[in-house]
CSV table of C-alpha atoms in Angstrom, one decimal:
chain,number,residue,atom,x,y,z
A,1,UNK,CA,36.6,-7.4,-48.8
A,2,UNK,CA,37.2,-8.7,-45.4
A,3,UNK,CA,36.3,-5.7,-44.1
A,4,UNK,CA,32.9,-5.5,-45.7
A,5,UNK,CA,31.9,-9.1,-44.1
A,6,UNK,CA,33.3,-7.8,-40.5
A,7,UNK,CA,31.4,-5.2,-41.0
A,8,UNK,CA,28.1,-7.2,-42.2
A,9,UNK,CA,28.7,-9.7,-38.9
A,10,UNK,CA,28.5,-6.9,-36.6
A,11,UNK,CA,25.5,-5.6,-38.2
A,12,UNK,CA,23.4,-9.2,-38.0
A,13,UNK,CA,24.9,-9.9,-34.7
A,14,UNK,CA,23.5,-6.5,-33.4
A,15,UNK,CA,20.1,-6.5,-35.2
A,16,UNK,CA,19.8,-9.9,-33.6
A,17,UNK,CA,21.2,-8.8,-30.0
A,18,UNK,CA,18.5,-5.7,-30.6
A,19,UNK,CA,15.5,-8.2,-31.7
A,20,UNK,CA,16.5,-10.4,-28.5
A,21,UNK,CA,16.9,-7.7,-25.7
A,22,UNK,CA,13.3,-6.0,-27.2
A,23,UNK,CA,11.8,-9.7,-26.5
A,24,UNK,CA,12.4,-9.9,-23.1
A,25,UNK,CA,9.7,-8.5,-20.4
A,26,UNK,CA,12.2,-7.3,-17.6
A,27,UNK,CA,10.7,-7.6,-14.5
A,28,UNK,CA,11.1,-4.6,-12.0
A,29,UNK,CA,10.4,-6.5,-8.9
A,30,UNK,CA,12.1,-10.0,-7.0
A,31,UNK,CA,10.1,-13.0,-8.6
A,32,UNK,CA,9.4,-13.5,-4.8
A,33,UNK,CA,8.8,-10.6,-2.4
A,34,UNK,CA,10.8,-11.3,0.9
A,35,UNK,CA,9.0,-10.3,4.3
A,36,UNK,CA,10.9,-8.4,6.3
A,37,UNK,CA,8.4,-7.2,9.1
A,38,UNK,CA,5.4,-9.1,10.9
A,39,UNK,CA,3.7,-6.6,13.3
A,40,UNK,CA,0.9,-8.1,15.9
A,41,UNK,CA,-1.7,-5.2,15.7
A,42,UNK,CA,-4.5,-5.5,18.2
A,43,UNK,CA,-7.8,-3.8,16.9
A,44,UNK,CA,-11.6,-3.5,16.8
A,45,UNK,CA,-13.0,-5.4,14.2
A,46,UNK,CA,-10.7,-4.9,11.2
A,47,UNK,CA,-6.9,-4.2,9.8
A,48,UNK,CA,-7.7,-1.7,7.2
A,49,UNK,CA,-4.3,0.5,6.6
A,50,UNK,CA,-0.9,1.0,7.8
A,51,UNK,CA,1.8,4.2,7.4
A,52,UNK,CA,4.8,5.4,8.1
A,53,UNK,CA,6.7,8.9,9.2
A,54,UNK,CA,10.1,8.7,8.7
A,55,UNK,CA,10.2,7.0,12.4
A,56,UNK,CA,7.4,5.5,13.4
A,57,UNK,CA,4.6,3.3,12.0
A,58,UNK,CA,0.6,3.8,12.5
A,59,UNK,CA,-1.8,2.0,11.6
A,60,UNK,CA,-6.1,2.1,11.6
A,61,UNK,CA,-8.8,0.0,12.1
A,62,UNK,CA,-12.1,-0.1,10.0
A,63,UNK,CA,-15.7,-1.0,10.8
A,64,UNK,CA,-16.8,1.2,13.5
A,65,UNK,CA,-16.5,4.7,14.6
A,66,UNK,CA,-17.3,4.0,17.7
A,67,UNK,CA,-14.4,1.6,18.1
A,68,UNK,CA,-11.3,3.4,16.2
A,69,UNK,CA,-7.7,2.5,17.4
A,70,UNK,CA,-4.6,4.2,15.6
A,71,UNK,CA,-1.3,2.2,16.9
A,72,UNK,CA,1.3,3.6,17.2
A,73,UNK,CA,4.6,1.2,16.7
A,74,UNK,CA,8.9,1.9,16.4
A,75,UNK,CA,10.7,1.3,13.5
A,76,UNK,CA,11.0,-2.0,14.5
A,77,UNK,CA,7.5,-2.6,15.1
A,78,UNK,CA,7.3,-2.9,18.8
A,79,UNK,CA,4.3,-1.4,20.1
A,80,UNK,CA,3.7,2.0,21.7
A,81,UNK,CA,0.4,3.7,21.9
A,82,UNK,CA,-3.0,3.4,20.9
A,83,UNK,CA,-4.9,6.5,20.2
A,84,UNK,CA,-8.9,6.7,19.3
A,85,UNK,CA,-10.0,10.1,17.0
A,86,UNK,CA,-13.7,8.7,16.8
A,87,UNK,CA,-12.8,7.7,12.7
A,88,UNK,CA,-14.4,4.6,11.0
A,89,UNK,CA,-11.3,4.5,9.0
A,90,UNK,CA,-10.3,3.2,5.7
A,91,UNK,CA,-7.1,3.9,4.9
A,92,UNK,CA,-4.3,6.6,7.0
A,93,UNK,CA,-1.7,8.3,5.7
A,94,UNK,CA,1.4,10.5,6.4
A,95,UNK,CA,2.3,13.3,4.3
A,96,UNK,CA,5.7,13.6,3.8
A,97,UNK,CA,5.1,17.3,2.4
A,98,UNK,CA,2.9,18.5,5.8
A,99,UNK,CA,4.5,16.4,8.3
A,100,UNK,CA,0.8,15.4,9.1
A,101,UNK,CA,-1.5,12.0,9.8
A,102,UNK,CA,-4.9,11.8,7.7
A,103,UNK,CA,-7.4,9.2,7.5
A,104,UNK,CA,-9.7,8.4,4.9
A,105,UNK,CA,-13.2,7.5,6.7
A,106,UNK,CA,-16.1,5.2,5.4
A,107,UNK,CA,-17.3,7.8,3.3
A,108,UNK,CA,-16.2,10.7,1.3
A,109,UNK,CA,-14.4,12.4,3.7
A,110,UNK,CA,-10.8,12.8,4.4
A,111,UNK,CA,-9.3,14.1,7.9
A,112,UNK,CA,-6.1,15.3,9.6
A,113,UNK,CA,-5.5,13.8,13.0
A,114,UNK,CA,-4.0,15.1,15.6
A,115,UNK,CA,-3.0,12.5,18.7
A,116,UNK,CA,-1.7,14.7,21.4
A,117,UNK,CA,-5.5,15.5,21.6
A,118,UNK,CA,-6.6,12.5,20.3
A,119,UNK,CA,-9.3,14.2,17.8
A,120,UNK,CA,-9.8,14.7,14.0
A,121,UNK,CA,-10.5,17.6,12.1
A,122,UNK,CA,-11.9,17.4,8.5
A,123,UNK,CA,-9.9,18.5,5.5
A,124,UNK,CA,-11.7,17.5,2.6
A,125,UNK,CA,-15.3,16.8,1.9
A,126,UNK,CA,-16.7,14.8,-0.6
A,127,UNK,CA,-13.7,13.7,-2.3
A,128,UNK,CA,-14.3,10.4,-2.4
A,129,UNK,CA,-16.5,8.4,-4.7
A,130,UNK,CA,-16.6,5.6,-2.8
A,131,UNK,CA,-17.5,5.4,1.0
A,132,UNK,CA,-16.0,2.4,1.2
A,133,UNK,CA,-12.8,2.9,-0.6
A,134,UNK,CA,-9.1,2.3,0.8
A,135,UNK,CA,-7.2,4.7,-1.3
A,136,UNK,CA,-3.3,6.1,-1.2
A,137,UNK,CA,-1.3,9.2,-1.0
A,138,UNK,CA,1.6,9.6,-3.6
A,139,UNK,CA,5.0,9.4,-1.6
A,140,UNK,CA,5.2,13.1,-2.7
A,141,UNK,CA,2.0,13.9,-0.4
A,142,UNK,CA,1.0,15.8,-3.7
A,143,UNK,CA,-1.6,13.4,-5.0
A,144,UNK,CA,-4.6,10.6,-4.0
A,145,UNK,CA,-5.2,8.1,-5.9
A,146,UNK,CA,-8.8,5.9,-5.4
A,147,UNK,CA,-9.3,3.0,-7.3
A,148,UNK,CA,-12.9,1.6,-7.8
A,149,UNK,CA,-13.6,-1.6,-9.8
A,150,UNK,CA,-10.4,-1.0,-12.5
A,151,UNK,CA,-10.9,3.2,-12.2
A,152,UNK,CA,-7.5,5.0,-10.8
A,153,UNK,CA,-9.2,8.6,-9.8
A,154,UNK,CA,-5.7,11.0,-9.4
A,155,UNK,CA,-7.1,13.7,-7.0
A,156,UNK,CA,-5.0,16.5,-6.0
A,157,UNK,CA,-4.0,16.5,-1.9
A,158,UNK,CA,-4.6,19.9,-1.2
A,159,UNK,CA,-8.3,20.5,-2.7
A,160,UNK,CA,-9.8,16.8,-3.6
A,161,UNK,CA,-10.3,18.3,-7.4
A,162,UNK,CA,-9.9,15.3,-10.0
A,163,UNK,CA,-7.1,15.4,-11.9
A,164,UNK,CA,-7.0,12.3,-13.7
A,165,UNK,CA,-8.7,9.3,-14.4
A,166,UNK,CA,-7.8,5.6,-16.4
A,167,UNK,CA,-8.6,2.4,-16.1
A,168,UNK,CA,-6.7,-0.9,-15.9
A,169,UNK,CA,-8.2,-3.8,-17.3
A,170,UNK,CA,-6.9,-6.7,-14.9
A,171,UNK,CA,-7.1,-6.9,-11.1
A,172,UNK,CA,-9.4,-8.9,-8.7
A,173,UNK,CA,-13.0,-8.4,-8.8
A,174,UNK,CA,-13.9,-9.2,-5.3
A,175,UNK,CA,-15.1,-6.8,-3.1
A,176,UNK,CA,-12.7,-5.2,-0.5
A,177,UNK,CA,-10.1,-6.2,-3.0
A,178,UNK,CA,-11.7,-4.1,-5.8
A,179,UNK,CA,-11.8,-0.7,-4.0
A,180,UNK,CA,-8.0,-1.0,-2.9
A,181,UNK,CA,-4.8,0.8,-4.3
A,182,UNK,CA,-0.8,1.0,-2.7
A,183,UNK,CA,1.4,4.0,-4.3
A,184,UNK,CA,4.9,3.8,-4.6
A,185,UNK,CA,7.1,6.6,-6.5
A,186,UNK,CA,7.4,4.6,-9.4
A,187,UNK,CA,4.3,2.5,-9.6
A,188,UNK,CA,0.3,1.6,-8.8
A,189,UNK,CA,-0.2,-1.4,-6.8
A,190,UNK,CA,-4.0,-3.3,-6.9
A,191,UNK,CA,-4.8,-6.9,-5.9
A,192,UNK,CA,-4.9,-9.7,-8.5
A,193,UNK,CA,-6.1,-12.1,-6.5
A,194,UNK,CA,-6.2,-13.3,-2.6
A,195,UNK,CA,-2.6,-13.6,-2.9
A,196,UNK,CA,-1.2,-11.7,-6.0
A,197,UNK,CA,-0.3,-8.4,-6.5
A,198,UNK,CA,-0.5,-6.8,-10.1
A,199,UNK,CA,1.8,-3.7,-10.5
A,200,UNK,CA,1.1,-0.9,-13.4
A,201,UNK,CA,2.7,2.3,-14.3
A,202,UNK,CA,0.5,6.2,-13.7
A,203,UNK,CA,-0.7,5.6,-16.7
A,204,UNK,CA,-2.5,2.3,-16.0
A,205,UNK,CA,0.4,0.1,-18.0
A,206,UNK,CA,1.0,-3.1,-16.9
A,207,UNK,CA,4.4,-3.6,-15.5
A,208,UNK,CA,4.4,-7.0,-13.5
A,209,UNK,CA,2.9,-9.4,-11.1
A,210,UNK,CA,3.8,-10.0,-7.7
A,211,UNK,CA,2.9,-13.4,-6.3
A,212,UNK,CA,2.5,-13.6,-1.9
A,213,UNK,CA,2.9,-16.7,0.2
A,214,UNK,CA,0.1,-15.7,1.9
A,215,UNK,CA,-3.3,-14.1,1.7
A,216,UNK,CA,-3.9,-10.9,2.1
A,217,UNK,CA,-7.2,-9.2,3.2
A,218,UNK,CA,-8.8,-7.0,0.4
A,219,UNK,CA,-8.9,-3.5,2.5
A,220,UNK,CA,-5.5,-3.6,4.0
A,221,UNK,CA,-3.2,-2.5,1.2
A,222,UNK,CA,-0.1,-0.3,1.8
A,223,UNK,CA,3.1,0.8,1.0
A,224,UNK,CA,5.6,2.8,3.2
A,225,UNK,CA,9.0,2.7,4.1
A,226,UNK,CA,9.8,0.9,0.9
A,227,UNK,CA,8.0,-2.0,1.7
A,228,UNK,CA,4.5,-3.7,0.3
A,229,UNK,CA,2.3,-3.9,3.2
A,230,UNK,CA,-0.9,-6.0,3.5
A,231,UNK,CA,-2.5,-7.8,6.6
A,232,UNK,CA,-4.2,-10.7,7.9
A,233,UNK,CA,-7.2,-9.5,9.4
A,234,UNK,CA,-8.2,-9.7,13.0
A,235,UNK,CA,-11.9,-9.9,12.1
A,236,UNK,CA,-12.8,-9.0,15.6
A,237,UNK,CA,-15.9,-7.4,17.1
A,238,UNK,CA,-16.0,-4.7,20.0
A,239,UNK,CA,-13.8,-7.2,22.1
A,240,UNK,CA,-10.9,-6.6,19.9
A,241,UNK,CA,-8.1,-9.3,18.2
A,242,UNK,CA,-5.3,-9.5,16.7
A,243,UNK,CA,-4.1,-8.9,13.3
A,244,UNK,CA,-1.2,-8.7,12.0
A,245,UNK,CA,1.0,-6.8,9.2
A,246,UNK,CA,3.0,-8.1,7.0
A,247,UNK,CA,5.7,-6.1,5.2
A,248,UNK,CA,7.3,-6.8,2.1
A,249,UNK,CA,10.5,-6.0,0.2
A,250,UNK,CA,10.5,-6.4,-3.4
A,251,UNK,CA,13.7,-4.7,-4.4
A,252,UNK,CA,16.0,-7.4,-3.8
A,253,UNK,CA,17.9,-6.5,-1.6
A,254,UNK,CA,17.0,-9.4,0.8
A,255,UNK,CA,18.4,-12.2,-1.3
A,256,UNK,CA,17.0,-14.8,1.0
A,257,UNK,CA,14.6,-15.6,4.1
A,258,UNK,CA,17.5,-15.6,7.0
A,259,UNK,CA,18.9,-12.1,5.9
A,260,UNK,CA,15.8,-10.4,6.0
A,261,UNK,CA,15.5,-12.5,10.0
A,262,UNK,CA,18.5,-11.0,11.2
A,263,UNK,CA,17.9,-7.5,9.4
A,264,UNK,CA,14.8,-6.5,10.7
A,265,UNK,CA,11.6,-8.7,11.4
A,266,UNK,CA,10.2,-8.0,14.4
A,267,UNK,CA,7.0,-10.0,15.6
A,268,UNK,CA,5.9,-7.2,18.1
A,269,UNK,CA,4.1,-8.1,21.3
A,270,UNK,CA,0.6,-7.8,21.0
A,271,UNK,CA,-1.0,-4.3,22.1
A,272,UNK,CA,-4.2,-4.7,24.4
């Protein structure tokens, strides 16, 4: 008999530890990201994109061809070259599978870059459908991934055909903000607001919600190196200005502000 309740105990305690652990909503991410790089990057008009090759980081400016600077910064974000391939660019990449820089223009192109010679060839053509999209490369290098008022298009790398498209419901219908996607290996990262970040799984399920302590500019969405990127635009003319980067960890492994100091923020010197 007393085996029976014992046995009857364990089974309510467990369908209750069961019902309890399927309530929760565990969250993937720190309930606040933790900066853990500012990078001064001096530009034409605007801080559009920012990536990273196993070294070194680039980034691009957008809003003129005309005017186009790629930096070139160390791992700790100290300044080291500027480069211009003649690109009104909208987002760059690396590819980790090619060991090769592309950029996305205004438009539907996409092109390899090659900075030695400081020119651009193109790779795809009319891949993108639209000019002024920021989109992202799968960590992988095997997929892009545009995203156009709550459409994710999943385009293979190597010939721009459509593999896939979905659509996610919630994100921030503003301009700049709405044509903007960061890729990690695990997730899709789109704006939810100025400052709010809404993360979903590759098949456009929501996962969770990231809030910033700052405000990000719509285009400039990123991810490399483990880290959520998004900047603060220079909105600058042919003169140039600064911008600046800010890179986030949202794995926790920076439990506070002064660890992630002495670890690795770096507020580079302003390239001119």
């Amino acid at each position: 008999m007393n085996r029976v309740v014992k046995i009857c105990l364990f089974v309510a305690v467990a369908i209750i530890s069961i019902q309890a652990t399927c309530g929760k909503v565990v969250k993937p991410f720190t309930e606040q990201p933790v900066q853990v790089m500012k990078v001064a990057d001096h530009v034409y008009f605007h801080n559009v994109s920012i990536t990273y090759n196993g070294n070194h980081y680039f980034t691009i400016n957008g809003g003129n061809e005309n005017y186009c600077k790629i930096n070139e910064y160390d791992s700790k974000g100290i300044f080291i070259k500027s480069y211009d391939v003649g690109l009104d660019g909208r987002a760059i990449f690396y590819n980790n599978d090619d060991g090769k820089l592309y950029v996305k223009i205004f438009g539907s192109y996409l092109y390899s870059v090659n900075l030695e010679e400081e020119n651009a060839e193109v790779e795809l053509s009319f891949v993108f459908a639209e000019d002024n999209s920021s989109p992202a490369i799968s960590p992988d290098g095997k997929y892009i991934y545009e995203f156009i008022d709550g459409n994710v298009r999943v385009l293979d790398f190597g010939t721009g055909k459509e593999l896939n498209t979905f659509r996610i419901e919630n994100y921030y219908f503003e301009y700049g903000y709405d044509i903007s996607i960061a890729v990690s290996d695990k997730y899709l990262f789109v704006w939810g607001d100025e400052n709010k970040i809404l993360a979903y799984d590759f098949e456009g399920k929501f996962i969770s919600e990231i809030n910033l302590p700052r405000n990000g500019y719509g285009f400039s969405l990123s991810y490399c190196n483990d880290m959520l990127w998004f900047a603060e635009d220079a909105n600058a003319s042919e003169y140039g200005g600064n911008g600046y980067w800010y890179g986030y960890d949202l794995s926790g492994r920076y439990t506070t502000r002064a660890k992630a100091v002495e670890i690795k923020e770096i507020d580079s010197a302003s390239p001119k």
